PDB file of N, CA and C in Angstrom:
ATOM      1  N   MET O  24      74.952 -23.697 -20.782  1.00 73.00           N
ATOM      2  CA  MET O  24      74.155 -23.427 -20.146  1.00 73.00           C
ATOM      3  C   MET O  24      73.317 -23.153 -19.027  1.00 73.00           C
ATOM      4  N   ILE O  25      74.599 -22.948 -18.113  1.00 76.00           N
ATOM      5  CA  ILE O  25      74.142 -22.814 -17.041  1.00 76.00           C
ATOM      6  C   ILE O  25      74.432 -20.981 -16.506  1.00 76.00           C
ATOM      7  N   ALA O  26      74.383 -20.322 -17.526  1.00 81.00           N
ATOM      8  CA  ALA O  26      74.563 -18.158 -17.877  1.00 81.00           C
ATOM      9  C   ALA O  26      73.619 -18.328 -17.851  1.00 81.00           C
ATOM     10  N   LYS O  27      73.070 -18.533 -19.660  1.00 82.00           N
ATOM     11  CA  LYS O  27      71.588 -18.468 -20.246  1.00 82.00           C
ATOM     12  C   LYS O  27      71.034 -18.763 -19.418  1.00 82.00           C
ATOM     13  N   ASN O  28      70.526 -19.264 -18.259  1.00 81.00           N
ATOM     14  CA  ASN O  28      69.368 -19.804 -17.821  1.00 81.00           C
ATOM     15  C   ASN O  28      69.293 -19.165 -16.957  1.00 81.00           C
ATOM     16  N   LYS O  29      70.687 -17.874 -15.849  1.00 82.00           N
ATOM     17  CA  LYS O  29      71.106 -18.257 -14.808  1.00 82.00           C
ATOM     18  C   LYS O  29      70.539 -18.703 -13.776  1.00 82.00           C
ATOM     19  N   LEU O  30      71.452 -19.828 -13.743  1.00 78.00           N
ATOM     20  CA  LEU O  30      71.130 -21.057 -12.691  1.00 78.00           C
ATOM     21  C   LEU O  30      72.964 -20.987 -12.135  1.00 78.00           C
ATOM     22  N   HIS O  31      73.217 -21.671 -10.599  1.00 81.00           N
ATOM     23  CA  HIS O  31      74.193 -21.760 -10.192  1.00 81.00           C
ATOM     24  C   HIS O  31      74.886 -23.432 -10.550  1.00 81.00           C
ATOM     25  N   ARG O  32      76.113 -22.668 -10.428  1.00 82.00           N
ATOM     26  CA  ARG O  32      76.960 -23.507 -11.022  1.00 82.00           C
ATOM     27  C   ARG O  32      76.567 -24.202  -9.543  1.00 82.00           C
ATOM     28  N   ILE O  33      76.547 -25.812  -9.590  1.00 85.00           N
ATOM     29  CA  ILE O  33      76.134 -26.573  -8.176  1.00 85.00           C
ATOM     30  C   ILE O  33      77.045 -28.042  -8.161  1.00 85.00           C
ATOM     31  N   THR O  34      78.980 -28.218  -7.421  1.00 91.00           N
ATOM     32  CA  THR O  34      79.538 -29.195  -7.523  1.00 91.00           C
ATOM     33  C   THR O  34      78.551 -30.408  -7.246  1.00 91.00           C
ATOM     34  N   ILE O  35      78.645 -31.898  -6.913  1.00 92.00           N
ATOM     35  CA  ILE O  35      78.448 -33.154  -6.506  1.00 92.00           C
ATOM     36  C   ILE O  35      78.495 -32.532  -5.321  1.00 92.00           C
ATOM     37  N   HIS O  36      79.064 -32.240  -4.894  1.00 91.00           N
ATOM     38  CA  HIS O  36      79.531 -32.189  -3.110  1.00 91.00           C
ATOM     39  C   HIS O  36      78.167 -31.439  -2.932  1.00 91.00           C
ATOM     40  N   GLY O  37      77.782 -30.589  -3.549  1.00 90.00           N
ATOM     41  CA  GLY O  37      76.303 -29.124  -3.295  1.00 90.00           C
ATOM     42  C   GLY O  37      75.881 -30.436  -3.688  1.00 90.00           C
ATOM     43  N   PHE O  38      74.937 -30.863  -4.487  1.00 91.00           N
ATOM     44  CA  PHE O  38      74.191 -32.468  -4.447  1.00 91.00           C
ATOM     45  C   PHE O  38      73.415 -33.148  -2.895  1.00 91.00           C
ATOM     46  N   ARG O  39      75.117 -33.804  -2.484  1.00 94.00           N
ATOM     47  CA  ARG O  39      75.379 -34.532  -1.534  1.00 94.00           C
ATOM     48  C   ARG O  39      74.880 -33.259  -0.193  1.00 94.00           C
ATOM     49  N   HIS O  40      75.173 -31.796   0.257  1.00 92.00           N
ATOM     50  CA  HIS O  40      74.560 -31.042   0.634  1.00 92.00           C
ATOM     51  C   HIS O  40      73.183 -30.866   0.510  1.00 92.00           C
ATOM     52  N   SER O  41      72.623 -30.757  -0.813  1.00 90.00           N
ATOM     53  CA  SER O  41      71.367 -30.701  -0.452  1.00 90.00           C
ATOM     54  C   SER O  41      70.130 -31.813  -0.424  1.00 90.00           C
ATOM     55  N   HIS O  42      70.809 -32.923  -0.786  1.00 94.00           N
ATOM     56  CA  HIS O  42      70.284 -34.093  -0.582  1.00 94.00           C
ATOM     57  C   HIS O  42      69.947 -34.502   1.251  1.00 94.00           C
ATOM     58  N   ALA O  43      71.129 -34.193   1.523  1.00 95.00           N
ATOM     59  CA  ALA O  43      70.932 -34.507   2.603  1.00 95.00           C
ATOM     60  C   ALA O  43      69.202 -33.700   3.536  1.00 95.00           C
ATOM     61  N   SER O  44      69.810 -32.457   3.815  1.00 91.00           N
ATOM     62  CA  SER O  44      68.307 -31.234   3.620  1.00 91.00           C
ATOM     63  C   SER O  44      67.523 -32.128   3.800  1.00 91.00           C
ATOM     64  N   ILE O  45      67.172 -32.171   1.783  1.00 92.00           N
ATOM     65  CA  ILE O  45      65.437 -32.290   1.934  1.00 92.00           C
ATOM     66  C   ILE O  45      65.946 -33.854   2.321  1.00 92.00           C
ATOM     67  N   LEU O  46      66.332 -34.509   2.642  1.00 94.00           N
ATOM     68  CA  LEU O  46      66.065 -35.823   3.484  1.00 94.00           C
ATOM     69  C   LEU O  46      65.473 -35.522   4.879  1.00 94.00           C
ATOM     70  N   PHE O  47      65.641 -34.760   5.205  1.00 90.00           N
ATOM     71  CA  PHE O  47      66.075 -34.397   6.895  1.00 90.00           C
ATOM     72  C   PHE O  47      63.934 -33.346   7.061  1.00 90.00           C
ATOM     73  N   GLU O  48      64.310 -32.494   5.575  1.00 89.00           N
ATOM     74  CA  GLU O  48      63.137 -31.493   6.069  1.00 89.00           C
ATOM     75  C   GLU O  48      62.027 -32.661   5.705  1.00 89.00           C
ATOM     76  N   ALA O  49      62.182 -33.663   5.121  1.00 92.00           N
ATOM     77  CA  ALA O  49      60.981 -34.569   3.854  1.00 92.00           C
ATOM     78  C   ALA O  49      60.323 -34.977   5.465  1.00 92.00           C
ATOM     79  N   GLY O  50      61.241 -35.505   6.535  1.00 91.00           N
ATOM     80  CA  GLY O  50      61.124 -36.161   8.265  1.00 91.00           C
ATOM     81  C   GLY O  50      61.626 -37.928   8.109  1.00 91.00           C
ATOM     82  N   ALA O  51      63.065 -37.472   7.438  1.00 95.00           N
ATOM     83  CA  ALA O  51      64.714 -38.806   8.017  1.00 95.00           C
ATOM     84  C   ALA O  51      64.809 -38.548   9.407  1.00 95.00           C
ATOM     85  N   SER O  52      64.928 -39.249   9.603  1.00 95.00           N
ATOM     86  CA  SER O  52      65.221 -38.562  10.906  1.00 95.00           C
ATOM     87  C   SER O  52      67.435 -38.834  10.815  1.00 95.00           C
ATOM     88  N   ILE O  53      67.452 -38.168  12.131  1.00 94.00           N
ATOM     89  CA  ILE O  53      69.573 -37.669  11.792  1.00 94.00           C
ATOM     90  C   ILE O  53      70.012 -38.871  11.569  1.00 94.00           C
ATOM     91  N   LYS O  54      69.848 -39.525  12.089  1.00 96.00           N
ATOM     92  CA  LYS O  54      70.205 -41.058  12.549  1.00 96.00           C
ATOM     93  C   LYS O  54      69.908 -41.583  10.703  1.00 96.00           C
ATOM     94  N   GLU O  55      68.679 -42.152   9.702  1.00 97.00           N
ATOM     95  CA  GLU O  55      68.409 -42.078   8.512  1.00 97.00           C
ATOM     96  C   GLU O  55      69.599 -40.544   7.912  1.00 97.00           C
ATOM     97  N   VAL O  56      69.557 -40.127   8.185  1.00 96.00           N
ATOM     98  CA  VAL O  56      70.371 -39.679   7.212  1.00 96.00           C
ATOM     99  C   VAL O  56      72.094 -39.509   7.321  1.00 96.00           C
ATOM    100  N   GLN O  57      71.879 -39.248   8.310  1.00 97.00           N
ATOM    101  CA  GLN O  57      73.594 -40.195   9.059  1.00 97.00           C
ATOM    102  C   GLN O  57      73.820 -41.486   8.618  1.00 97.00           C
ATOM    103  N   ALA O  58      72.909 -42.293   8.250  1.00 97.00           N
ATOM    104  CA  ALA O  58      74.073 -43.598   7.418  1.00 97.00           C
ATOM    105  C   ALA O  58      73.208 -43.603   5.915  1.00 97.00           C
ATOM    106  N   ARG O  59      72.657 -42.976   5.551  1.00 97.00           N
ATOM    107  CA  ARG O  59      72.479 -42.725   3.850  1.00 97.00           C
ATOM    108  C   ARG O  59      74.167 -42.260   3.830  1.00 97.00           C
ATOM    109  N   LEU O  60      74.461 -41.245   4.229  1.00 96.00           N
ATOM    110  CA  LEU O  60      75.653 -40.812   3.812  1.00 96.00           C
ATOM    111  C   LEU O  60      76.842 -40.978   4.227  1.00 96.00           C
ATOM    112  N   GLY O  61      76.544 -42.101   4.354  1.00 97.00           N
ATOM    113  CA  GLY O  61      77.512 -42.772   5.287  1.00 97.00           C
ATOM    114  C   GLY O  61      78.937 -42.585   6.156  1.00 97.00           C
ATOM    115  N   HIS O  62      78.173 -41.112   6.982  1.00 97.00           N
ATOM    116  CA  HIS O  62      79.355 -40.945   8.251  1.00 97.00           C
ATOM    117  C   HIS O  62      78.659 -41.806   9.135  1.00 97.00           C
ATOM    118  N   LYS O  63      80.373 -41.908  10.309  1.00 97.00           N
ATOM    119  CA  LYS O  63      80.758 -41.945  11.487  1.00 97.00           C
ATOM    120  C   LYS O  63      80.130 -41.572  12.166  1.00 97.00           C
ATOM    121  N   GLU O  64      80.800 -40.880  11.805  1.00 97.00           N
ATOM    122  CA  GLU O  64      80.032 -39.869  13.338  1.00 97.00           C
ATOM    123  C   GLU O  64      79.033 -38.684  12.907  1.00 97.00           C
ATOM    124  N   ILE O  65      77.759 -38.652  13.960  1.00 96.00           N
ATOM    125  CA  ILE O  65      76.631 -38.078  13.747  1.00 96.00           C
ATOM    126  C   ILE O  65      76.768 -36.775  13.706  1.00 96.00           C
ATOM    127  N   GLN O  66      77.575 -36.021  14.694  1.00 96.00           N
ATOM    128  CA  GLN O  66      78.043 -34.489  14.270  1.00 96.00           C
ATOM    129  C   GLN O  66      78.403 -33.974  13.212  1.00 96.00           C
ATOM    130  N   THR O  67      79.119 -34.414  11.813  1.00 96.00           N
ATOM    131  CA  THR O  67      78.914 -34.181  10.750  1.00 96.00           C
ATOM    132  C   THR O  67      78.052 -33.998   9.885  1.00 96.00           C
ATOM    133  N   THR O  68      76.618 -34.991  10.735  1.00 95.00           N
ATOM    134  CA  THR O  68      75.695 -35.090   9.652  1.00 95.00           C
ATOM    135  C   THR O  68      75.004 -33.414  10.214  1.00 95.00           C
ATOM    136  N   MET O  69      74.855 -33.514  11.314  1.00 93.00           N
ATOM    137  CA  MET O  69      74.216 -32.482  11.934  1.00 93.00           C
ATOM    138  C   MET O  69      74.307 -30.957  11.461  1.00 93.00           C
ATOM    139  N   ASN O  70      75.680 -30.790  11.666  1.00 94.00           N
ATOM    140  CA  ASN O  70      76.515 -30.009  12.083  1.00 94.00           C
ATOM    141  C   ASN O  70      77.416 -29.138  10.137  1.00 94.00           C
ATOM    142  N   ILE O  71      77.420 -29.826   9.218  1.00 93.00           N
ATOM    143  CA  ILE O  71      77.843 -30.121   7.582  1.00 93.00           C
ATOM    144  C   ILE O  71      76.875 -30.199   6.593  1.00 93.00           C
ATOM    145  N   TYR O  72      76.468 -31.263   7.311  1.00 90.00           N
ATOM    146  CA  TYR O  72      74.832 -31.849   5.687  1.00 90.00           C
ATOM    147  C   TYR O  72      74.064 -31.046   5.721  1.00 90.00           C
ATOM    148  N   THR O  73      73.298 -31.080   6.500  1.00 86.00           N
ATOM    149  CA  THR O  73      71.654 -30.655   7.213  1.00 86.00           C
ATOM    150  C   THR O  73      71.731 -29.023   7.310  1.00 86.00           C
ATOM    151  N   HIS O  74      71.016 -28.366   6.392  1.00 86.00           N
ATOM    152  CA  HIS O  74      70.674 -27.042   6.397  1.00 86.00           C
ATOM    153  C   HIS O  74      69.118 -26.868   7.411  1.00 86.00           C
ATOM    154  N   VAL O  75      69.037 -25.335   7.074  1.00 87.00           N
ATOM    155  CA  VAL O  75      67.458 -25.785   8.177  1.00 87.00           C
ATOM    156  C   VAL O  75      67.082 -24.655   6.495  1.00 87.00           C
ATOM    157  N   THR O  76      65.874 -24.954   5.950  1.00 87.00           N
ATOM    158  CA  THR O  76      65.480 -24.454   4.318  1.00 87.00           C
ATOM    159  C   THR O  76      64.200 -23.621   5.087  1.00 87.00           C
ATOM    160  N   LYS O  77      64.323 -23.198   3.713  1.00 91.00           N
ATOM    161  CA  LYS O  77      63.044 -21.812   4.292  1.00 91.00           C
ATOM    162  C   LYS O  77      61.711 -22.264   4.710  1.00 91.00           C
ATOM    163  N   THR O  78      61.236 -23.895   3.911  1.00 89.00           N
ATOM    164  CA  THR O  78      60.505 -24.477   4.077  1.00 89.00           C
ATOM    165  C   THR O  78      60.221 -24.939   5.652  1.00 89.00           C
ATOM    166  N   ALA O  79      61.281 -25.254   6.524  1.00 87.00           N
ATOM    167  CA  ALA O  79      61.167 -25.852   6.931  1.00 87.00           C
ATOM    168  C   ALA O  79      61.449 -24.623   8.538  1.00 87.00           C
ATOM    169  N   LYS O  80      61.561 -23.292   8.208  1.00 92.00           N
ATOM    170  CA  LYS O  80      61.796 -22.090   9.795  1.00 92.00           C
ATOM    171  C   LYS O  80      60.022 -22.497   9.289  1.00 92.00           C
ATOM    172  N   GLU O  81      59.299 -22.152   8.400  1.00 94.00           N
ATOM    173  CA  GLU O  81      58.076 -21.694   7.937  1.00 94.00           C
ATOM    174  C   GLU O  81      57.334 -22.957   9.244  1.00 94.00           C
ATOM    175  N   LYS O  82      57.365 -24.424   8.587  1.00 91.00           N
ATOM    176  CA  LYS O  82      57.185 -24.756   9.476  1.00 91.00           C
ATOM    177  C   LYS O  82      57.493 -25.260  11.291  1.00 91.00           C
ATOM    178  N   THR O  83      58.759 -25.036  11.241  1.00 92.00           N
ATOM    179  CA  THR O  83      59.038 -24.211  13.075  1.00 92.00           C
ATOM    180  C   THR O  83      57.587 -22.980  13.459  1.00 92.00           C
ATOM    181  N   ALA O  84      57.903 -21.905  12.294  1.00 96.00           N
ATOM    182  CA  ALA O  84      57.157 -21.107  13.031  1.00 96.00           C
ATOM    183  C   ALA O  84      55.699 -21.277  13.109  1.00 96.00           C
ATOM    184  N   GLU O  85      54.540 -21.990  12.205  1.00 95.00           N
ATOM    185  CA  GLU O  85      53.639 -22.547  12.046  1.00 95.00           C
ATOM    186  C   GLU O  85      52.848 -23.407  13.037  1.00 95.00           C
ATOM    187  N   THR O  86      53.956 -24.669  13.741  1.00 95.00           N
ATOM    188  CA  THR O  86      54.363 -24.792  14.635  1.00 95.00           C
ATOM    189  C   THR O  86      53.914 -24.398  15.977  1.00 95.00           C
ATOM    190  N   PHE O  87      54.775 -23.540  16.178  1.00 96.00           N
ATOM    191  CA  PHE O  87      54.997 -22.161  17.214  1.00 96.00           C
ATOM    192  C   PHE O  87      53.277 -21.927  17.367  1.00 96.00           C
ATOM    193  N   LYS O  88      53.011 -21.174  16.608  1.00 95.00           N
ATOM    194  CA  LYS O  88      52.059 -20.416  16.015  1.00 95.00           C
ATOM    195  C   LYS O  88      50.965 -21.183  16.702  1.00 95.00           C
ATOM    196  N   LYS O  89      50.201 -22.677  16.392  1.00 94.00           N
ATOM    197  CA  LYS O  89      49.339 -23.636  16.374  1.00 94.00           C
ATOM    198  C   LYS O  89      49.828 -24.492  17.921  1.00 94.00           C
ATOM    199  N   TYR O  90      50.448 -23.896  18.564  1.00 95.00           N
ATOM    200  CA  TYR O  90      50.565 -24.276  20.282  1.00 95.00           C
ATOM    201  C   TYR O  90      50.062 -22.555  20.638  1.00 95.00           C
ATOM    202  N   MET O  91      50.111 -21.639  20.172  1.00 95.00           N
ATOM    203  CA  MET O  91      50.388 -20.574  21.626  1.00 95.00           C
ATOM    204  C   MET O  91      48.583 -19.749  21.057  1.00 95.00           C
ATOM    205  N   GLU O  92      47.994 -20.757  19.929  1.00 92.00           N
ATOM    206  CA  GLU O  92      46.864 -20.562  20.317  1.00 92.00           C
ATOM    207  C   GLU O  92      45.756 -21.913  20.994  1.00 92.00           C
ATOM    208  N   LEU O  93      46.184 -22.847  21.603  1.00 80.00           N
ATOM    209  CA  LEU O  93      45.688 -23.511  22.032  1.00 80.00           C
ATOM    210  C   LEU O  93      44.796 -22.602  23.701  1.00 80.00           C
TER     211      LEU O  93
END
């Protein structure tokens, strides 16, 4: 099914990374994501589990653009 539909194989651990990034992108604080994942150290959440997505990069660029137009 994966090959037939040209999908990438993803592990349960991969879903965990995606879940963290989506939560962060949706506006959850880093502390909320840390608690949800059960991490003792916030650095684990920040450095390993949250990824800057294309959408997040676009939002950042738009924020900067709006600021520069003031």
